[in-house]
Amino acid sequence: MDHFLYRDGILHAEDVAIPDIAATVGTPFYVYSTATLTRHYRLFTEALSPLPHLVCFAIKSLSNIAVLKTLGDLGAGMDVVSGGEYRRALAAGVPGERIVFSGVGKTREEMRLALTGGIRQFNVESEPELRALSEVASSLGATAPITIRVNPDVDAKTHEKIATGKKENKFGIPIARASAVYAEAARLPGLKVIGIDVHIGSQLTDLAPFEQAYLKVADLTRQLRAEGHSITRLDLGGGLGIPYERSNSAPPLPTDYGALIKRTVGDLGCEIEIEPGRLISGNAGILVASVIYVKNGEDRDFLILDAAMNDLIRPSMYGAHHDIVPVREAAPGLEAQEFDVVGPVCETGDTFAKGRPLTPVAEGDLVAFRSAGAYGAVMASEYNTRPLIPEVLVHGDHFAVIRTRPTFDEMLNRDTIPEWL
Ligand SMILES: *Cc1c(COP(=O)(O)O)cnc(C)c1O
């Protein structure tokens, strides 16, 4: 459920009419709903209660500091995968003890940053990383709390680019090697083993792979305890999928997911962490664009928008579907017409949808891409020297620009001309 609904035929974000935002900030832009972010975060905390738990929002899905502060102020933790994201979490006022550091390639500099700024735990993904973290922590006279990310070798049945829990993926250590790696972790100075981490992929629309993975984690918990390790925290990752096509999909709900967690690992007495990104942010955002031209081609009609693949790359990168809707609802009785919906970038890959039925729209009309809050703005680039588009946050009947559109001067001034030219 989200808070982007039609009222009197006009798409609103909560109580704000989308055309009002467009008139103020210009198109294209992203707009996020505070009520939706809040609702989704609460669904998870309610689903995990009464287990001791922390819901750590995966910053990589939507990293605007105002969004992080919205969630952080509700008590959310944060899952970061870079020093930059760590800085964003702190800038949003989230204390280090609620920040979890994930990722396969943490540098020593990033480790130092988090150890000095405060960290809840590092999710360590390899033996070389374990040794590096031990060295860095020891050199600072610090102790790094760690979990080790295990790769349970389960098929997440999702898009190959976002599956992470198969043995051929680069993530984690094979679960069969866990015993040896935990033994090494326990011997190394500067580390304190506190738990186990697993994350098997993104946009999972079936609970079965989670169940397989979590049962393996439960077994591993018992085994590691028997080997003398103190396992008090389980980080179960993120990955719960969302319905991108309203008409034909109903992925599992956070309540179902919470029940599964209780069933599989709930009796171990561990504190539970989860790292949802997309389920919190995905349906909390839309991308609004204007129609530049309606071009009638030889065998198809094109809707050319002012948004492009550089603003929202999911369709061209993953073949992802986004529902595209007119901001002004079409008059009843108008027949839908098929369009290829494209952007202005000079690549055929700059296609959002092919043969998509849409009620007639004309030059200057506004359209909205639904479910664009996650992996939208964060993956944007300036390809074709197109400025990063603004982000807007709505709260009830008011809105604020939470990232401004850069000027062309700002963009061009980042380039410098060497003295020999
Ligand atoms: C990407 C990622 C997440 C979030 O995944 P979603 O599908 O957005 O929920 C959580 N944890 C880790 C380690 C990740 O890499």
Coordinates of N, CA, C and O in Angstrom, one line a residue, residues 3 14 33-46 67 69-71 73-74 279-281 284 393-395:
H3 N 0.8 5.9 -0.7 CA 0.0 7.1 -0.5 C 0.1 7.9 -1.8 O 0.1 9.1 -1.7
E14 N 0.3 11.8 -0.9 CA -0.4 12.2 0.3 C -1.4 13.3 0.0 O -2.3 13.1 -0.9
S33 N 7.0 9.7 -0.2 CA 5.9 9.9 0.8 C 6.4 9.5 2.2 O 6.7 8.3 2.4
T34 N 6.4 10.4 3.1 CA 6.7 10.1 4.5 C 5.8 9.1 5.1 O 6.3 8.1 5.8
A35 N 4.5 9.2 4.8 CA 3.5 8.2 5.4 C 3.8 6.8 4.9 O 3.7 5.8 5.7
T36 N 4.2 6.7 3.7 CA 4.5 5.3 3.2 C 5.8 4.8 3.8 O 5.9 3.6 4.2
L37 N 6.8 5.6 3.8 CA 8.1 5.1 4.5 C 7.8 4.7 5.9 O 8.3 3.6 6.3
T38 N 7.1 5.5 6.6 CA 6.8 5.2 8.0 C 6.0 3.9 8.1 O 6.3 3.0 9.0
R39 N 5.0 3.8 7.3 CA 4.1 2.6 7.4 C 4.9 1.3 7.1 O 4.8 0.3 7.9
H40 N 5.8 1.4 6.1 CA 6.6 0.2 5.8 C 7.6 -0.2 6.9 O 7.7 -1.4 7.2
Y41 N 8.2 0.8 7.4 CA 9.1 0.5 8.5 C 8.4 -0.1 9.7 O 8.8 -1.1 10.3
R42 N 7.2 0.5 10.0 CA 6.4 -0.1 11.2 C 5.9 -1.5 10.9 O 5.9 -2.3 11.8
L43 N 5.6 -1.8 9.6 CA 5.1 -3.2 9.3 C 6.2 -4.2 9.8 O 5.9 -5.2 10.3
F44 N 7.5 -3.8 9.5 CA 8.6 -4.7 9.9 C 8.7 -4.8 11.4 O 8.9 -5.9 11.9
T45 N 8.7 -3.7 12.1 CA 8.9 -3.8 13.5 C 7.8 -4.5 14.2 O 8.0 -5.3 15.1
E46 N 6.6 -4.3 13.6 CA 5.4 -5.1 14.2 C 5.5 -6.6 13.9 O 5.2 -7.4 14.7
V67 N 15.3 11.3 3.9 CA 14.7 10.0 4.1 C 15.3 9.2 5.2 O 14.5 8.7 6.0
K69 N 16.7 10.4 7.8 CA 16.3 11.0 9.1 C 14.9 10.6 9.4 O 14.6 10.4 10.6
T70 N 14.0 10.6 8.4 CA 12.6 10.2 8.7 C 12.6 8.8 9.3 O 11.9 8.6 10.3
L71 N 13.4 7.9 8.8 CA 13.4 6.5 9.3 C 14.2 6.5 10.6 O 13.7 5.8 11.6
D73 N 14.6 8.7 12.9 CA 13.9 9.3 14.0 C 12.8 8.4 14.5 O 12.4 8.5 15.7
L74 N 12.4 7.4 13.7 CA 11.4 6.4 14.2 C 12.1 5.3 15.0 O 11.5 4.4 15.5
L279 N 11.6 -2.9 0.2 CA 10.2 -3.0 0.7 C 9.8 -1.7 1.4 O 8.7 -1.3 1.5
I280 N 10.8 -1.0 2.0 CA 10.5 0.2 2.7 C 10.4 1.4 1.7 O 9.5 2.2 1.7
S281 N 11.4 1.5 0.8 CA 11.5 2.7 -0.1 C 10.8 2.5 -1.4 O 10.5 3.5 -2.0
A284 N 7.4 3.8 -1.9 CA 7.3 5.1 -1.2 C 7.8 6.2 -2.1 O 7.8 7.4 -1.7
L393 N 10.3 15.5 -0.8 CA 9.7 14.7 0.2 C 8.4 15.3 0.6 O 8.3 16.5 0.9
V394 N 7.3 14.5 0.6 CA 6.0 15.0 1.0 C 5.7 14.5 2.4 O 6.0 13.4 2.8
H395 N 5.0 15.4 3.2 CA 4.6 15.1 4.5 C 3.2 15.7 4.7 O 3.1 16.9 4.9

